Amino acid sequence: MTRKKVKLAFITNESARKGTFKKRKKGLMKKVSELSTLCGIDACAIIYSPYEPHPEVWPNTLGVQRILAKFKRMPEMEQSKKMVNQETFIRQRIVKANEHLKKQHKDNREKEMTSHVPMFDWERA
Amino acid sequence: MTRKKVKLAFITNESARKGTFKKRKKGLMKKVSELSTLCGIDACAIIYSPYEPHPEVWPNTLGVQRILAKFKRMPEMEQSKKMVNQETFIRQRIVKANEHLKKQHKDNREKEMTSHVPMFDWERA
DNA sequence: GCGTCTATCTATAAAAC
DNA sequence: TGTTTTATAGATAGACG
């Protein structure tokens, strides 16, 4: 039951960070490729890193330039809508985590009537 | 007990394709987010789809615009290098092989005045 | 069709080379 | 330092409501 938990934070160990970067970049490129193929959609990814002098991209330079041009054509106002931005993403994860915790609390209470010790600030109040 | 075995090809069933798109887009955005956080690197992703009027991006519009500007600044010649793209990769290998062949031909001519028999179409012309 | 669940597959952290 | 291996966390296809 004890699970290995990868802390979602900057990896301070240099070699570990480089190793993780290499592996995850590969996995990410694969994911973009698969999404594009499976769903027939237009997508691109650009990754800058200290390990390469140039950004690594998917699918290729022309593909990125085409999307870049398309993106620039979109009016500024429109660009602000429907974005999957970091803040929204984090909020969603917090909401889900919270819901999951609540469910567990409920299950626990039902099973053993134990009280819950809050693990996060947002659980208080 | 059913075998999943996802065929890596366009999903023709519309609803299945939409469902897969939604799930995988979410997963992809998470991956970009994690890579950026864990390795402290600059990255972005842009996804166009028929399900949304606007592209969905990571991390946000400004982040994408910053990276695109950075990308545009890179000289055309440089952009052709170091791309993560199988086709490009193969092309680069072919180019390299070709250059190598030319060099050898030159060396050979200089040494023994032998003629070259083209192995590829592009060598003719 | 859309959100949730879960069995199963995939990605990857850590270990070992 | 990179590559391969392996055990586990994480992603997701199909099922269900």
mmCIF file of N, CA and C in Angstrom, chain B residues 90-99 101-102 105 116 118-125:
data_model
loop_
_atom_site.group_PDB
_atom_site.id
_atom_site.type_symbol
_atom_site.label_atom_id
_atom_site.label_comp_id
_atom_site.label_asym_id
_atom_site.label_seq_id
_atom_site.Cartn_x
_atom_site.Cartn_y
_atom_site.Cartn_z
ATOM 1 N N ILE B 90 15.823 10.854 -40.428
ATOM 2 C CA ILE B 90 16.214 9.997 -41.541
ATOM 3 C C ILE B 90 16.825 10.816 -42.677
ATOM 4 N N ARG B 91 16.177 11.956 -42.955
ATOM 5 C CA ARG B 91 16.716 12.831 -43.998
ATOM 6 C C ARG B 91 18.133 13.243 -43.683
ATOM 7 N N GLN B 92 18.333 13.610 -42.420
ATOM 8 C CA GLN B 92 19.671 14.035 -42.021
ATOM 9 C C GLN B 92 20.683 12.921 -42.229
ATOM 10 N N ARG B 93 20.251 11.716 -41.936
ATOM 11 C CA ARG B 93 21.169 10.582 -42.118
ATOM 12 C C ARG B 93 21.491 10.408 -43.590
ATOM 13 N N ILE B 94 20.453 10.595 -44.425
ATOM 14 C CA ILE B 94 20.664 10.448 -45.858
ATOM 15 C C ILE B 94 21.612 11.528 -46.366
ATOM 16 N N VAL B 95 21.353 12.773 -45.902
ATOM 17 C CA VAL B 95 22.210 13.875 -46.304
ATOM 18 C C VAL B 95 23.652 13.606 -45.908
ATOM 19 N N LYS B 96 23.801 13.175 -44.683
ATOM 20 C CA LYS B 96 25.152 12.886 -44.198
ATOM 21 C C LYS B 96 25.814 11.793 -45.020
ATOM 22 N N ALA B 97 25.038 10.765 -45.287
ATOM 23 C CA ALA B 97 25.569 9.643 -46.058
ATOM 24 C C ALA B 97 25.956 10.119 -47.448
ATOM 25 N N ASN B 98 25.119 10.973 -48.001
ATOM 26 C CA ASN B 98 25.364 11.499 -49.329
ATOM 27 C C ASN B 98 26.631 12.349 -49.361
ATOM 28 N N GLU B 99 26.733 13.199 -48.349
ATOM 29 C CA GLU B 99 27.928 14.031 -48.269
ATOM 30 C C GLU B 99 29.177 13.166 -48.163
ATOM 31 N N LEU B 101 29.471 10.153 -49.238
ATOM 32 C CA LEU B 101 29.703 9.509 -50.525
ATOM 33 C C LEU B 101 30.419 10.461 -51.483
ATOM 34 N N LYS B 102 29.914 11.692 -51.548
ATOM 35 C CA LYS B 102 30.530 12.676 -52.425
ATOM 36 C C LYS B 102 32.005 12.870 -52.120
ATOM 37 N N HIS B 105 33.798 9.998 -53.370
ATOM 38 C CA HIS B 105 33.919 10.028 -54.837
ATOM 39 C C HIS B 105 35.052 10.959 -55.232
ATOM 40 N N HIS B 116 31.520 7.557 -60.838
ATOM 41 C CA HIS B 116 30.579 7.195 -59.789
ATOM 42 C C HIS B 116 29.245 6.677 -60.332
ATOM 43 N N PRO B 118 25.508 6.330 -59.395
ATOM 44 C CA PRO B 118 24.569 6.843 -58.384
ATOM 45 C C PRO B 118 23.770 5.729 -57.715
ATOM 46 N N MET B 119 23.595 5.882 -56.392
ATOM 47 C CA MET B 119 22.784 4.913 -55.658
ATOM 48 C C MET B 119 21.387 5.455 -55.463
ATOM 49 N N PHE B 120 21.241 6.770 -55.486
ATOM 50 C CA PHE B 120 19.943 7.395 -55.260
ATOM 51 C C PHE B 120 19.598 8.369 -56.378
ATOM 52 N N ASP B 121 18.297 8.591 -56.525
ATOM 53 C CA ASP B 121 17.825 9.506 -57.549
ATOM 54 C C ASP B 121 18.415 10.902 -57.418
ATOM 55 N N TRP B 122 18.470 11.361 -56.178
ATOM 56 C CA TRP B 122 18.901 12.742 -56.009
ATOM 57 C C TRP B 122 20.378 12.945 -56.355
ATOM 58 N N GLU B 123 21.039 11.872 -56.556
ATOM 59 C CA GLU B 123 22.439 12.012 -56.918
ATOM 60 C C GLU B 123 22.575 12.305 -58.404
ATOM 61 N N ARG B 124 21.487 12.015 -59.121
ATOM 62 C CA ARG B 124 21.488 12.332 -60.547
ATOM 63 C C ARG B 124 21.000 13.773 -60.691
ATOM 64 N N ALA B 125 21.435 14.476 -61.670
ATOM 65 C CA ALA B 125 21.006 15.877 -61.906
ATOM 66 C C ALA B 125 22.165 16.850 -62.045
#
